[in-house]
Each structure stands twice: as structure tokens, then as C-alpha cells.
Coordinates of C-alpha atoms and ligand atoms in Angstrom, one line a residue:
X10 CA 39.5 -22.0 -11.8
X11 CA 38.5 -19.1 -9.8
X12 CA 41.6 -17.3 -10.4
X13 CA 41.5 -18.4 -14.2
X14 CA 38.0 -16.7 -14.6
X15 CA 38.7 -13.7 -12.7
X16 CA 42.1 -13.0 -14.6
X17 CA 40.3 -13.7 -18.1
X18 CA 37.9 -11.0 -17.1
X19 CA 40.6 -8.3 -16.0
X20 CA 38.9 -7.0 -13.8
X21 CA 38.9 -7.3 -10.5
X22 CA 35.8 -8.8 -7.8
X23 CA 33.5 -6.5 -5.9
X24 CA 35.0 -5.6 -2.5
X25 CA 33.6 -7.4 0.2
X26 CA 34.5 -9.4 3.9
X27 CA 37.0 -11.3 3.7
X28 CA 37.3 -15.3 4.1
X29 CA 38.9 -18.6 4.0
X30 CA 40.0 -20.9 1.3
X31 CA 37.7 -22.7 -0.4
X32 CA 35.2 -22.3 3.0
X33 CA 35.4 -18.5 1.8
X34 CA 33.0 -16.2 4.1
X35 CA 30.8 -18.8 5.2
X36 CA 31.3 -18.1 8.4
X37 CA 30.4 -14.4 8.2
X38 CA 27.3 -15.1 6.6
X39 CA 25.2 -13.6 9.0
X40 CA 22.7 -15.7 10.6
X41 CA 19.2 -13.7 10.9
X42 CA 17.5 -10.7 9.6
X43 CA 20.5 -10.8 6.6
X44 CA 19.5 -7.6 5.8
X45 CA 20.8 -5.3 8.4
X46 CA 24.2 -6.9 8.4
X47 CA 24.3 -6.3 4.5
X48 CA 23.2 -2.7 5.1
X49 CA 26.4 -1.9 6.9
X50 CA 28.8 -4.1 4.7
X51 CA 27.4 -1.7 1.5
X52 CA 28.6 1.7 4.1
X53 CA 31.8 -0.2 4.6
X54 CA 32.6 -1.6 1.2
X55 CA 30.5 0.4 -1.6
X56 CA 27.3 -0.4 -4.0
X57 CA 28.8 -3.5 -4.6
X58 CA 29.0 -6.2 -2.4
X59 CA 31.2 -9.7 -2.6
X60 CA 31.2 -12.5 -1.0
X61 CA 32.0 -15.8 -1.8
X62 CA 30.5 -19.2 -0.2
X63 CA 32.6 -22.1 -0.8
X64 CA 33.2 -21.3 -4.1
X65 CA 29.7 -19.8 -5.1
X66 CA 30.1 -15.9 -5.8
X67 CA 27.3 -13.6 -4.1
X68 CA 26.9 -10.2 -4.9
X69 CA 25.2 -7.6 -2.9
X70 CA 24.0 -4.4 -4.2
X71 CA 23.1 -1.7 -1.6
X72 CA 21.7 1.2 -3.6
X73 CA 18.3 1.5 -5.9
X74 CA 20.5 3.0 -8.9
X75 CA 22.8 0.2 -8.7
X76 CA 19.9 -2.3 -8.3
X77 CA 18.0 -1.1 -10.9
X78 CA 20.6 -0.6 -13.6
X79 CA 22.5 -3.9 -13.1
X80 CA 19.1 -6.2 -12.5
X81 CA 17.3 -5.2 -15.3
X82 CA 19.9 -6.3 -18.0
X83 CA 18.7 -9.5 -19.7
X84 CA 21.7 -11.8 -18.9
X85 CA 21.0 -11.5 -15.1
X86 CA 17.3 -12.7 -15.2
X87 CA 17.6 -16.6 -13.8
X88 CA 17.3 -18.0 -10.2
X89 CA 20.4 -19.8 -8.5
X90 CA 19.5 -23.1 -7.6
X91 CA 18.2 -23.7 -4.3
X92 CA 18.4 -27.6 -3.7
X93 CA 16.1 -27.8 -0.6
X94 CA 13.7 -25.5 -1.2
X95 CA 13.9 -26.4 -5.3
X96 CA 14.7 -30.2 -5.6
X97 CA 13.5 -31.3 -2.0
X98 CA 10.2 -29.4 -1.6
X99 CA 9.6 -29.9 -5.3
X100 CA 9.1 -25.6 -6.2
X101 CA 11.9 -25.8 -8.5
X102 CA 8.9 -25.4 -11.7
X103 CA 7.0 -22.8 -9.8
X104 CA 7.4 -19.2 -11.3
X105 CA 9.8 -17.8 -8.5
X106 CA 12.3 -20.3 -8.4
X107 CA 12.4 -21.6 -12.0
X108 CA 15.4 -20.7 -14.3
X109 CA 14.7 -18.3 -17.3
X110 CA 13.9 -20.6 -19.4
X111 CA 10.4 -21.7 -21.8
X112 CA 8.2 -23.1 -18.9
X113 CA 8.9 -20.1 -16.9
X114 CA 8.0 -17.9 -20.3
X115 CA 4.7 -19.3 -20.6
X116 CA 4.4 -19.1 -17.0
X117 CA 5.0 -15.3 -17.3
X118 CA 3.0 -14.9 -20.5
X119 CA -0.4 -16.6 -19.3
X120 CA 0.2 -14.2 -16.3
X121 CA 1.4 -11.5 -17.6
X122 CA -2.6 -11.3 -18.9
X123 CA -4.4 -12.3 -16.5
X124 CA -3.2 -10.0 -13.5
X125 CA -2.9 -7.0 -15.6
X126 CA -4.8 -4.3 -14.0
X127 CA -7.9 -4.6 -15.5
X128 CA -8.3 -8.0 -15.1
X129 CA -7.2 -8.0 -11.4
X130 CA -9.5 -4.9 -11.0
X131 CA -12.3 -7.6 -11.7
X132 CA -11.4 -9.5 -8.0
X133 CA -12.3 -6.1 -6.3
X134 CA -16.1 -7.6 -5.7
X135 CA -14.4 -11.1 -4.3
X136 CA -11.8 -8.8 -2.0
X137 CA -14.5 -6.4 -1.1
X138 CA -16.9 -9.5 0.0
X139 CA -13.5 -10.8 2.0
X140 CA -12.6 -7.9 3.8
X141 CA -16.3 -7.8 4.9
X142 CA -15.8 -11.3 6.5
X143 CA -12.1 -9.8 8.2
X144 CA -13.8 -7.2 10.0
X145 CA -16.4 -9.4 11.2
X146 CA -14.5 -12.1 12.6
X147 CA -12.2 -9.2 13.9
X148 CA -15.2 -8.2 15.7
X149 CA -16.1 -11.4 16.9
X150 CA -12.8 -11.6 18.4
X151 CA -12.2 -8.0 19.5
X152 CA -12.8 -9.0 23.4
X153 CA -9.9 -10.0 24.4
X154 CA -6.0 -8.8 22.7
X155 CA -5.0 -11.0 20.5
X156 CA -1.0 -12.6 20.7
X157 CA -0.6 -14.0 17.3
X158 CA -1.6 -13.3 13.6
X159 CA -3.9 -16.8 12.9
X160 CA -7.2 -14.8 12.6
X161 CA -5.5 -12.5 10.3
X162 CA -3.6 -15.1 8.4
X163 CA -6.4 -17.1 7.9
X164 CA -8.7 -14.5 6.4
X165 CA -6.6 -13.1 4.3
X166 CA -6.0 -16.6 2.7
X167 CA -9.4 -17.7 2.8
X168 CA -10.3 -19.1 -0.5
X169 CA -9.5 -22.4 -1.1
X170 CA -6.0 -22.9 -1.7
X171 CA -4.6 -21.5 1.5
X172 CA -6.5 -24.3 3.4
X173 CA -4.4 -26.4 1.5
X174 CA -1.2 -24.1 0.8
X175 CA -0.4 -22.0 4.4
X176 CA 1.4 -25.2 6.2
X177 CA 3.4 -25.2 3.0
X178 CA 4.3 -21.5 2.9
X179 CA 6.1 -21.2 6.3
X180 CA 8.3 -23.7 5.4
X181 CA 9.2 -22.3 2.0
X182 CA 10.2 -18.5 3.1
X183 CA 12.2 -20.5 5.7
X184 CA 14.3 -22.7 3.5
X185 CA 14.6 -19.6 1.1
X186 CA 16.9 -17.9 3.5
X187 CA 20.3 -18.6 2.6
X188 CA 22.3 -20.8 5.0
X189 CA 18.9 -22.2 6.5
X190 CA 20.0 -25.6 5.3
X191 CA 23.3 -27.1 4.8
X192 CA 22.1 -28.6 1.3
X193 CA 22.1 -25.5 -0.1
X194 CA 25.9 -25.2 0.3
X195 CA 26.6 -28.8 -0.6
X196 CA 24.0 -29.5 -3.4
X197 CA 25.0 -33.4 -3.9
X198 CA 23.4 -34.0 0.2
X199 CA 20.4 -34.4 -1.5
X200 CA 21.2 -37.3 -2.5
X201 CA 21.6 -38.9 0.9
X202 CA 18.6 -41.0 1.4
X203 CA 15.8 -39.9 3.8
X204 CA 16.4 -42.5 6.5
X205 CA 20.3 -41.7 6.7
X206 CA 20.9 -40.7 10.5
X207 CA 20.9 -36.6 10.1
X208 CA 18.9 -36.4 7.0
X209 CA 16.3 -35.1 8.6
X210 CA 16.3 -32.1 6.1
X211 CA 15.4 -34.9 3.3
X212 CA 12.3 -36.1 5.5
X213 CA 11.3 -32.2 5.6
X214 CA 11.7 -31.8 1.8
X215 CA 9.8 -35.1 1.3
X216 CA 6.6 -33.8 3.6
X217 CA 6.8 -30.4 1.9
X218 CA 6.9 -31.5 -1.6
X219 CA 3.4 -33.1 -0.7
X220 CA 1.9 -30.0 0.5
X221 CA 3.4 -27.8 -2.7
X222 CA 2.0 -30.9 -4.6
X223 CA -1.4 -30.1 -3.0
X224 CA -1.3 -26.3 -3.4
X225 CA -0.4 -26.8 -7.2
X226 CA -2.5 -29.5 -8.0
X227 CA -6.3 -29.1 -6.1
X228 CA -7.0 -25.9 -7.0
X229 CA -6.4 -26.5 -10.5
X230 CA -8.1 -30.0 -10.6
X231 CA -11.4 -28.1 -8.5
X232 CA -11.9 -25.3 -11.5
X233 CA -11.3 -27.9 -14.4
X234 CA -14.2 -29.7 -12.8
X235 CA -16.2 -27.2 -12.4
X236 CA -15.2 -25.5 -15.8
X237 CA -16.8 -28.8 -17.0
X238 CA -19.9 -28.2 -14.7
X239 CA -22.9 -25.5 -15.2
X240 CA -21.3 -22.9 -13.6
X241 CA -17.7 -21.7 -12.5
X242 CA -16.7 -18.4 -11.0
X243 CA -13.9 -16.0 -12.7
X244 CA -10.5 -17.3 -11.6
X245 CA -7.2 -16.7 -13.2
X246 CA -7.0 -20.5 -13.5
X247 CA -10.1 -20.5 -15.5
X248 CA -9.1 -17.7 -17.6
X249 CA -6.3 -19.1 -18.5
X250 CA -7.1 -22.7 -19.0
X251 CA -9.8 -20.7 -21.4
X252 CA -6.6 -18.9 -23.2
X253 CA -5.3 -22.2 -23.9
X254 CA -8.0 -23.7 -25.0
X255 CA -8.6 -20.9 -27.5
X256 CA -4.7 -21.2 -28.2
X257 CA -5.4 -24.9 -29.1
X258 CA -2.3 -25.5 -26.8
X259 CA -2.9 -28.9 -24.9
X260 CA -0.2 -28.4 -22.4
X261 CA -1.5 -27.2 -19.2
X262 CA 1.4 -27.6 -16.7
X263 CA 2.1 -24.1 -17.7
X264 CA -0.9 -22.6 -16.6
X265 CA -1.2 -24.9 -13.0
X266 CA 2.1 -23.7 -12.3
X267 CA 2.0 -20.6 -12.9
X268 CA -1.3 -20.6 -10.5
X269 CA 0.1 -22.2 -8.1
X270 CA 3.0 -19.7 -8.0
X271 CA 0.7 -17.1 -7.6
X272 CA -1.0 -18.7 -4.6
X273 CA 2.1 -19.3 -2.3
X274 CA 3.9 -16.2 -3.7
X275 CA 1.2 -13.8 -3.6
X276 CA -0.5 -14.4 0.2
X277 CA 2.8 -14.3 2.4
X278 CA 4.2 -10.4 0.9
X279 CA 0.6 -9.3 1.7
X280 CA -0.1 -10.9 4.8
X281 CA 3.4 -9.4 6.0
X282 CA 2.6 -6.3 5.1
X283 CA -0.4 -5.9 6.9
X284 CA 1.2 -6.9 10.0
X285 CA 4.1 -4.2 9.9
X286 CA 1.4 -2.0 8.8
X287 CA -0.3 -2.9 12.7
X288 CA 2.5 -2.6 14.1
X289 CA 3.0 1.0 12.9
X290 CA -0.5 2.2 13.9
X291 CA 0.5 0.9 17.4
X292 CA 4.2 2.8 17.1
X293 CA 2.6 5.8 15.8
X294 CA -1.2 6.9 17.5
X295 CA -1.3 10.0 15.4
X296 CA -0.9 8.6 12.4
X297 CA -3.2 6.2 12.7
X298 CA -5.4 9.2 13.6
X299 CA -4.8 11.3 10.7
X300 CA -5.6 8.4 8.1
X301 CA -8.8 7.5 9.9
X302 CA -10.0 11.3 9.9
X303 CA -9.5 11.0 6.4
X304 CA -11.4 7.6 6.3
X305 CA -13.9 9.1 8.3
X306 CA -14.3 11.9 5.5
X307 CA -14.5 9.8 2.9
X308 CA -17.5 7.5 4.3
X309 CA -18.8 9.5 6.9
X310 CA -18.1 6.4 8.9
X311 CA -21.1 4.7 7.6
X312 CA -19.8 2.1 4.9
X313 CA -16.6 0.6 4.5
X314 CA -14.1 2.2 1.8
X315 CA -13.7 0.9 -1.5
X316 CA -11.0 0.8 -4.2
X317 CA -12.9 3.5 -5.9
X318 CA -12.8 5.9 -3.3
X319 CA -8.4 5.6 -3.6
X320 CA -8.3 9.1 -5.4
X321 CA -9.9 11.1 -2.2
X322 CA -7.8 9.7 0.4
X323 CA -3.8 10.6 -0.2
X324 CA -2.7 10.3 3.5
X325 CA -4.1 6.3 3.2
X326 CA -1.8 6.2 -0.4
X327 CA 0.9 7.7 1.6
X328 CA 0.7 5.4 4.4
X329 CA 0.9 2.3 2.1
X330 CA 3.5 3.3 0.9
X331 CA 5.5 4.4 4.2
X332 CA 4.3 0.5 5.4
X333 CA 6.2 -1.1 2.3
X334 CA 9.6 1.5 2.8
X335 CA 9.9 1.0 6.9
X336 CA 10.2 -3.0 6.4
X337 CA 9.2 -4.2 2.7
X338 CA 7.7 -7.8 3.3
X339 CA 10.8 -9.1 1.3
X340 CA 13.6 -7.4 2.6
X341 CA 16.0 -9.2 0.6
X342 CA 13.5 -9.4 -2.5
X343 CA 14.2 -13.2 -4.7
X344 CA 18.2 -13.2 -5.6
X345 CA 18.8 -13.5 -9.6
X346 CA 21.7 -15.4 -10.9
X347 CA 23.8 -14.5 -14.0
X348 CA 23.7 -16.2 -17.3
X349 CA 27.1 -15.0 -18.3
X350 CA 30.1 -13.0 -17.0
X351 CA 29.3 -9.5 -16.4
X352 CA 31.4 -6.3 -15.6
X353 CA 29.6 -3.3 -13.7
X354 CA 30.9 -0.4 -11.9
X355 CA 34.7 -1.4 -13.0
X356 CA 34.3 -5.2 -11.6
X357 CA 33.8 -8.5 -13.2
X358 CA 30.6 -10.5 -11.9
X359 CA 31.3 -14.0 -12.6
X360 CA 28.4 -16.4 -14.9
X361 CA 26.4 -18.1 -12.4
X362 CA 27.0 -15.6 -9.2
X363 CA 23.8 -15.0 -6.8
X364 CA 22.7 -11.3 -6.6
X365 CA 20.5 -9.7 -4.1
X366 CA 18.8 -6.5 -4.1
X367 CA 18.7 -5.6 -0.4
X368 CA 15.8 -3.6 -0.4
X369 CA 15.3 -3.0 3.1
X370 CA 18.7 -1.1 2.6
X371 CA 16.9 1.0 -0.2
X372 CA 14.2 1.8 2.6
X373 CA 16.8 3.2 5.0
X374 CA 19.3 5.3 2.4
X375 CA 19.9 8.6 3.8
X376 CA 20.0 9.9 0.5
X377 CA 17.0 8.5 -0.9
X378 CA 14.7 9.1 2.7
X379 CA 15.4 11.9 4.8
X380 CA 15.1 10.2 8.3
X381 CA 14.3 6.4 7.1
X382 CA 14.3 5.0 11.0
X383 CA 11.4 7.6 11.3
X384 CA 7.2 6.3 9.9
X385 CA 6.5 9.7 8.2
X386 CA 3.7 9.3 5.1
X387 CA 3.9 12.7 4.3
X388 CA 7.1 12.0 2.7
X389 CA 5.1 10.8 0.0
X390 CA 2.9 13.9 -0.1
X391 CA 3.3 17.1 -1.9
X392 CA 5.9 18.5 -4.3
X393 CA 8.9 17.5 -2.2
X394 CA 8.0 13.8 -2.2
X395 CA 10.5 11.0 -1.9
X396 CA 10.9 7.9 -4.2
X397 CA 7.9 6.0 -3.9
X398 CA 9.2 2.0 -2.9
X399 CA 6.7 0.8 -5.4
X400 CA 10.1 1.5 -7.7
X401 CA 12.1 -0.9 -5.9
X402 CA 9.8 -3.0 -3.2
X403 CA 8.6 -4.9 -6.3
X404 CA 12.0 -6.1 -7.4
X405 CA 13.5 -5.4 -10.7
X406 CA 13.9 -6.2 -14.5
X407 CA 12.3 -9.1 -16.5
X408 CA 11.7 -11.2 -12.9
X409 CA 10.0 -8.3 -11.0
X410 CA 6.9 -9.0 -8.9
X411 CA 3.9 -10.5 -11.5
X412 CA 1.2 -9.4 -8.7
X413 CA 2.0 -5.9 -8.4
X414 CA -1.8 -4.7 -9.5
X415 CA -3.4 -7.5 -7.0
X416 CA -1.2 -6.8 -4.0
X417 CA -2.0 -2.8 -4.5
X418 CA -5.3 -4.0 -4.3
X419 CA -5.9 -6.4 -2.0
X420 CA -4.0 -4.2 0.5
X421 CA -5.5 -1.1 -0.1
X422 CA -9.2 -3.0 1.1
X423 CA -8.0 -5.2 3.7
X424 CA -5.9 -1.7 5.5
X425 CA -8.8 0.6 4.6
X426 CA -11.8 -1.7 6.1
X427 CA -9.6 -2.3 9.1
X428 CA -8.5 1.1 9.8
X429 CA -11.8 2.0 9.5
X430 CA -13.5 0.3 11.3
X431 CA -11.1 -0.6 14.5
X432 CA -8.5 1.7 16.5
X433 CA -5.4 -0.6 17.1
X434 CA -3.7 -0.4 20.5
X435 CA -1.9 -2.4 22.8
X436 CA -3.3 -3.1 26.5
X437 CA -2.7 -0.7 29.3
X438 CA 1.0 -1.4 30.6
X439 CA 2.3 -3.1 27.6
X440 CA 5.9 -1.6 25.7
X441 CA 5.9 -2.8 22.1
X442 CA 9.6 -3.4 20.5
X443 CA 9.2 -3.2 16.6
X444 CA 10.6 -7.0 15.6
X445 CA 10.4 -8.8 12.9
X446 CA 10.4 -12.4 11.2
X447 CA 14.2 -13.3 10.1
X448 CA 12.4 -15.2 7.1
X449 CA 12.3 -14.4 3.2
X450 CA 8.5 -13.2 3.5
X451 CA 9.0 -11.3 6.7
X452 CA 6.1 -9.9 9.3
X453 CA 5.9 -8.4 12.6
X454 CA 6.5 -11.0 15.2
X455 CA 3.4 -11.1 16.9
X456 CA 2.5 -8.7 20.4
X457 CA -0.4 -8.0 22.7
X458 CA -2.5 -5.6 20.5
X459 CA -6.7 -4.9 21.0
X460 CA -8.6 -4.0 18.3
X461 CA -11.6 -1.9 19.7
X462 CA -14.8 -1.2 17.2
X463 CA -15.2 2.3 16.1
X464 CA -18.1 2.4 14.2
X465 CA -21.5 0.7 15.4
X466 CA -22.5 -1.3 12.6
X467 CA -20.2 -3.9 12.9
X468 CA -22.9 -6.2 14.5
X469 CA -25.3 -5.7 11.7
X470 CA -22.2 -6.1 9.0
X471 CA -22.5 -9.5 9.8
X472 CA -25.6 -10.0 7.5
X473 CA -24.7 -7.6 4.6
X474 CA -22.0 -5.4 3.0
X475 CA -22.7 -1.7 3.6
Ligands
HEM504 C1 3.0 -6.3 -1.0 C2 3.0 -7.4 -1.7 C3 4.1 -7.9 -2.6 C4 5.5 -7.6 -2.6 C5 6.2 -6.6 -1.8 C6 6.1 -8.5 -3.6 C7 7.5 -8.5 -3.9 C8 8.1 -9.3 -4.8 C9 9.5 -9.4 -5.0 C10 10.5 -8.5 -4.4 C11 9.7 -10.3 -6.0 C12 11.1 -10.7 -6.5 C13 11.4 -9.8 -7.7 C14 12.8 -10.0 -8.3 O1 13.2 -11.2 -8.4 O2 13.4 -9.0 -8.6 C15 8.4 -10.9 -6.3 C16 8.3 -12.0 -7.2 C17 7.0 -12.5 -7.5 N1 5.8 -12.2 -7.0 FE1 5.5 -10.7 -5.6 N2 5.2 -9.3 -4.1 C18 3.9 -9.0 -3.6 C19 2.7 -9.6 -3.8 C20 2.5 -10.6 -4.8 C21 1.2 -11.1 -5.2 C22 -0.1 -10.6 -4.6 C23 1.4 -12.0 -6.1 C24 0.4 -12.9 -6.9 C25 -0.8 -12.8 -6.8 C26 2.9 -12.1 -6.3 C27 3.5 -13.0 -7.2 C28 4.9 -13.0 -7.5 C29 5.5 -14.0 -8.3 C30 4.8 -15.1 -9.1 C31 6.9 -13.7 -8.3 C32 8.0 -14.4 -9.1 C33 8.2 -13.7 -10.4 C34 9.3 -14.4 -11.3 O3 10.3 -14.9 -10.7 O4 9.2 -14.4 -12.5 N3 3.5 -11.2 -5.5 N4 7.4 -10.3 -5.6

């Protein structure tokens, strides 16, 4: 069939490593941190990257141009199907995973509204209020180094649905990875039943689908009640439970999952970006010095920064922005899959083939960055500047990133108050090796790091925003 297709098209596949029959390149796939090993297959073999897994065509592209040009066409704007994490763990309707089809339009449309930039501008008071809370119990726990990422993980999920979402997330950006779970390569394993001996991955997806069942459902069930109640804060579920209403539309599965989607999609990107962005400050002293002179100048060290205050401090912009190029929190961003067969670049693309955008390769192109290993914001400064990565760290075309207003945002307060307020360094004695998580939503592995108070109102923070 294979051969069939590809001779119908005339054209030939996209270069790539070479396999077995019908196992193909299984065996080459690489095993962590994808992305590297992709990085060098795009020197060795082009743009355009091939590889096929037992039969399943995967396409690699390598370069922004050939990223953005071939993922924003409208016939390559679907998921492939992932039956562990979509099936098993039950996310198959969420907004991420779903195919491009009417429930994920309505998903896209209620949001599409409702995190535009004015509206998400509204949550400034809510982050504002949270990053307060982060310093503080950053305080409270500045003593003694700290060797994982729970406080930080926990504040920046506070509100209510990360209580009930975070056990959930971890194990979603794991089975994401391609190759985490054998299921994905042999879809009809899920129908093995859960108590088969070495069906372990069907107990998994069993537990998990509770916990995504949770995440979607309480939050949504807590606003309706209190939507029916005297009062009920600004939400984007109420908002858009309001929109239906108005609409006279009585389906509301739309609107729970696209909040739902937001929830687990939206904390783990930001969260991972604040721990590279730590990591860097550790890497790099005098940058973290520069950007808290300019903090400094900004406040005068007496309040913490706000959103509004974005247009007097460049060097902070520019540092966001060098955090998202040196590791973007989704290195391999979410693969599309095509609706129909494609050529590009004089190859054929088969209907139904996987394609990634390996946007940590974007970060590291040579002739995109001049020196990508090295954390520079000034790149991003002045008339010379580079490509900023908000063109590509977002993803592309009609499935790009839906919280791209919110996670400017949120991680312009949660970096500012921090670097404001705290110098980051390691203990005396300690070497820190910049690694990372191997997963789909990937952070900074955890290392000894002190945060030591810089201004002396944190105590008295405790009672009131400054
Ligand atoms: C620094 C933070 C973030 C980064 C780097 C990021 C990046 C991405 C990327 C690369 C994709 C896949 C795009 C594609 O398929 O081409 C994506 C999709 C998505 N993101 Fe984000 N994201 C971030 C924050 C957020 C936040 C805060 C939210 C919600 C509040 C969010 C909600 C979503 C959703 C729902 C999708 C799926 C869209 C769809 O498939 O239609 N993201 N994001």
C-alpha cells in the first residue's frame, strides 16, 4: 500500500534514517530528550525529516521557514491519535489532542474570546494577588536551599483545579512522548483488558482517566453552582457558560472541555518556563544582575512590578524571551497530522503522517541565533535583533498555542516579583549542569539553589500587596 501511495504521488519521501521492513526505524527512535537527536538528523538529512514507525509516516521539520510555511496550511491542522494518552487517560475531547473537527471548533471559538488579550488582561489583579502569595511562601522557605520545584509548582497552580489536576499532568506530558508506551505503536492493545498479566499500562490509563475526569469536571460543576448562587468571581468558565447562555446553545460539553484544556495545558508550559528561567539566573550572575538593576529602577525596590510597568523594562522583555529560545517548555511543540496527501519542498507527505515542529532546533539554528548554546537577551535588543521565539515557541497555523496572551502574562509577574525580590544562587561548593526533563512539557531537573531576600519588606508583604 505504501508503495502504491507513494508511486500515485510521484514524488518521492522526505530523506531520513533508514529502517527495517514493516518495524521501519523504530529502533532509531531515540529514547529521551527527542529533540537533540532530531536536531542533528535535520544537519544530516535537510528541512525535512522522514521516518517511518511500523508503517506510520513521521515527518520532522528542522527549520522556522519550513515550519511555518508547511504547518499553517489548513489540511495539516488535526492531531494523530494517541491511544494511551487519548483513549486510555480519556483526553482524546480535550482541545490539544482532539481532531479538527466541530467539538474542537467550538472549543476554539468559546476560547478564542475569552483569552483574547483584553479579556486575559482582566486576571492581572488574580495573578498580581498570586505572585504576592509566591514571594511569600518563597520567603517563608528561603532558610534552607531548596532540591525540588513543589513550592513553585504548587503556587503557580494554586487555584482550584491544580489541587485536583497536577497528579494528572505529569502523567499526561509523559505518555505524550512518542514511544513512552507500546500502545501507541500497536493501537488495538488497548483493548487488552486491565487485569491481563502486563497490562499494566491499561491500569495506568484507567487511574488517569479519573483524574482528567476530575480536572474537567469539578471546576466546571464548582462555577455552575456558584453562577447559580449570589455571587461568583470572573472565570473563563463563567464567561463562557454566560456566552452560551446568551447563544441559547444548551450544549455545554464544549465549554467544560475547552476549560479543562486550558487548565492542564496552560500550567505545565509556564511552570517549565520558570524553572529554565532559574536555572539561567544561576548559569548566568550578571544577567541576573542587569535585569534586577533594571527592576530596581523601575520600583526603586519598594513595590513589586506590575504588568503595567512592561514598557520601562526591555532587558526583563529580552530575558523572557532568551528563557523561551535557550529551552522552550515544549521542545517538540503538539505534532499535527495530515488530512490529505501533501507535496512540499519536491516530496510527497502521505494523508495521515505525524509532523513535528522541533522547536528547540529553531532555538539553536545558526542562522537564525548567532551563538544559540550562549543566554544573551540582548539579542533581542536594539536594531540588530534576532527573531523573537514568540514566532515559533507558540507553535503554528490554525492549532497554535490558544493561551499565548495568559502565559505572556502570567510569566512576566511570577519572573518579575521573583527577580525582584530574591537573588537566586546555588550553595557555596555546588557545580550546576543545565538538564532537563525528557517529557513533552519540559523543566529544569531540579538542583540545590537558595533564594536569599533582597528587599526588606518581605515580612510585612505577608499582610498586604505593596
Ligand atoms: C510559555 C507558555 C506556553 C507555551 C510555550 C505554549 C506552547 C504551546 C504549543 C507549542 C502548542 C502546540 C501548538 C501547535 O500544535 O502547533 C500549544 C497548544 C496549546 N496551548 Fe499552549 N503554551 C503555553 C501556555 C499556555 C497557556 C497558559 C494556556 C492556557 C491558559 C495554553 C493552552 C494551550 C491549548 C489549549 C493548546 C492546544 C491548542 C489546539 O490544539 O487547538 N498554553 N501551546
Amino acid at each position: 500500500i505504501y508503495l502504491k501511495k507513494r508511486k500515485q504521488l510521484g514524488l518521492p519521501l522526505p530523506p531520513g534514517p533508514s529502517g527495517l521492513p514493516f518495524l521501519g526505524s523504530v529502533l532509531k527512535w531515540p529514547k529521551g530528550h527527542a529533540w537533540v537527536e532530531f536536531n542533528e538528523w535535520t544537519k544530516e538529512f535537510g528541512d525535512v525529516v522522514h521516518i517511518s514507525m511500523m508503517g506510520n509516516h513521521v515527518v520532522i521539520l528542522g527549520k522556522y521557514s519550513s515550519a511555518k510555511l508547511f504547518l499553517d496550511k489548513s489540511t495539516v491542522a488535526s492531531r494523530p491519535q494517541f491511544p494511551m494518552a487519548g483513549d486510555l487517560m480519556g483526553l482524546a475531547a480535550t482541545m490539544v489532542l482532539a481532531p479538527h473537527d466541530p467539538h474542537w471548533k467550538k472549543m476554539r471559538r468559546l476560547t478564542h474570546i475569552f483569552m483574547g488579550k483584553n479579556y486575559v488582561e482582566e486576571f492581572s489583579g488574580v495573578l498580581q494577588s498570586s505572585s504576592k502569595d509566591l514571594v511569600t511562601m518563597m520567603y517563608k522557605e528561603s532558610a534552607k536551599p531548596w532540591n525540588n520545584w513543589d513550592p513553585l509548582r504548587k503556587c503557580i497552580g494554586e487555584q482550584i483545579f491544580t489541587s485536583l489536576a497536577e497528579n494528572a499532568l505529569d502523567r499526561i506530558s509523559y505518555a505524550l512522548i512518542v514511544g513512552s508506551f507500546w500502545v501507541d505503536a500497536f493501537p488495538t492493545l488497548k483493548y487488552i483488558p486491565p487485569w491481563f498479566p502486563g497490562a499494566h499500562f491499561r491500569r495506568h490509563g484507567a487511574d488517569t482517566r479519573h483524574r482528567v475526569f476530575d480536572m474537567v469536571n469539578l471546576p466546571f460543576e464548582h462555577v455552575k453552582k456558584d453562577m447559580s448562587g449570589a455571587s461568583c468571581p470572573p472565570s473563563v468558565t463563567r464567561n463562557m457558560l454566560e456566552r452560551l447562555t446568551e447563544e441559547k446553545d444548551t450544549d455545554e460539553s464544549g465549554a467544560k472541555w475547552a476549560t479543562g484544556s486550558l487548565y492542564g495545558a496552560g500550567m505545565e508550559p509556564v511552570y517549565a518556563a520558570m524553572t529554565t528561567l532559574i536555572l539561567a539566573m544561576v548559569l548566568n550572575p550578571s544577567v541576573q544582575e542587569k535585569v534586577q538593576a533594571e527592576l530596581d529602577g523601575v520600583t526603586g525596590k519598594k513595590r513589586l512590578p506590575t504588568y503595567e510597568d512592561r514598557d520601562e523594562l526591555p532587558y526583563f522583555s529580552a530575558l523572557l524571551q532568551e528563557t523561551l529560545r535557550w529551552h522552550p517548555p515544549i521542545p517538540l511543540g503538539v505534532p499535527h497530522c495530515t488530512t490529505s496527501d501533501e507535496t512540499y519542498l519536491g516530496f510527497s507527505i502521505p494523508q495521515n503522517s505525524t509532523v513535528f515542529a522541533n522547536l528547540w532546533g529553531i532555538g539553536r539554528d545558526g542562522s537564525i541565533y548567532r551563538e544559540p548554546e550562549s543566554f544573551r537577551p540582548e539579542r533581542f535588543l536594539g536594531p540588530d535583533a534576532e527573531l523573537s521565539p514568540e514566532n515559533w515557541v507558540f507553535g503554528f497555523g490554525r492549532r497554535a498555542c490558544v493561551g499565548t496572551h495568559y502565559a505572556r502574562l502570567s510569566l512576566f509577574i511570577y519572573a518579575a516579583s521573583i527577580l525582584q525580590t530574591f537573588e537566586i544562587a546555588v550553595p557555596d561548593g555546588i557545580t550546576v549542569q543545565p538538564e532537563f526533563s525528557p517529557n513533552t512539557n519540559s523543566f529544569a531537573l531540579p538542583f540545590p539553589v537558595k533564594f536569599v531576600p533582597r528587599v526588606d519588606w518581605l515580612e510585612a508583604l505577608k499582610g498586604s500587596v505593596p
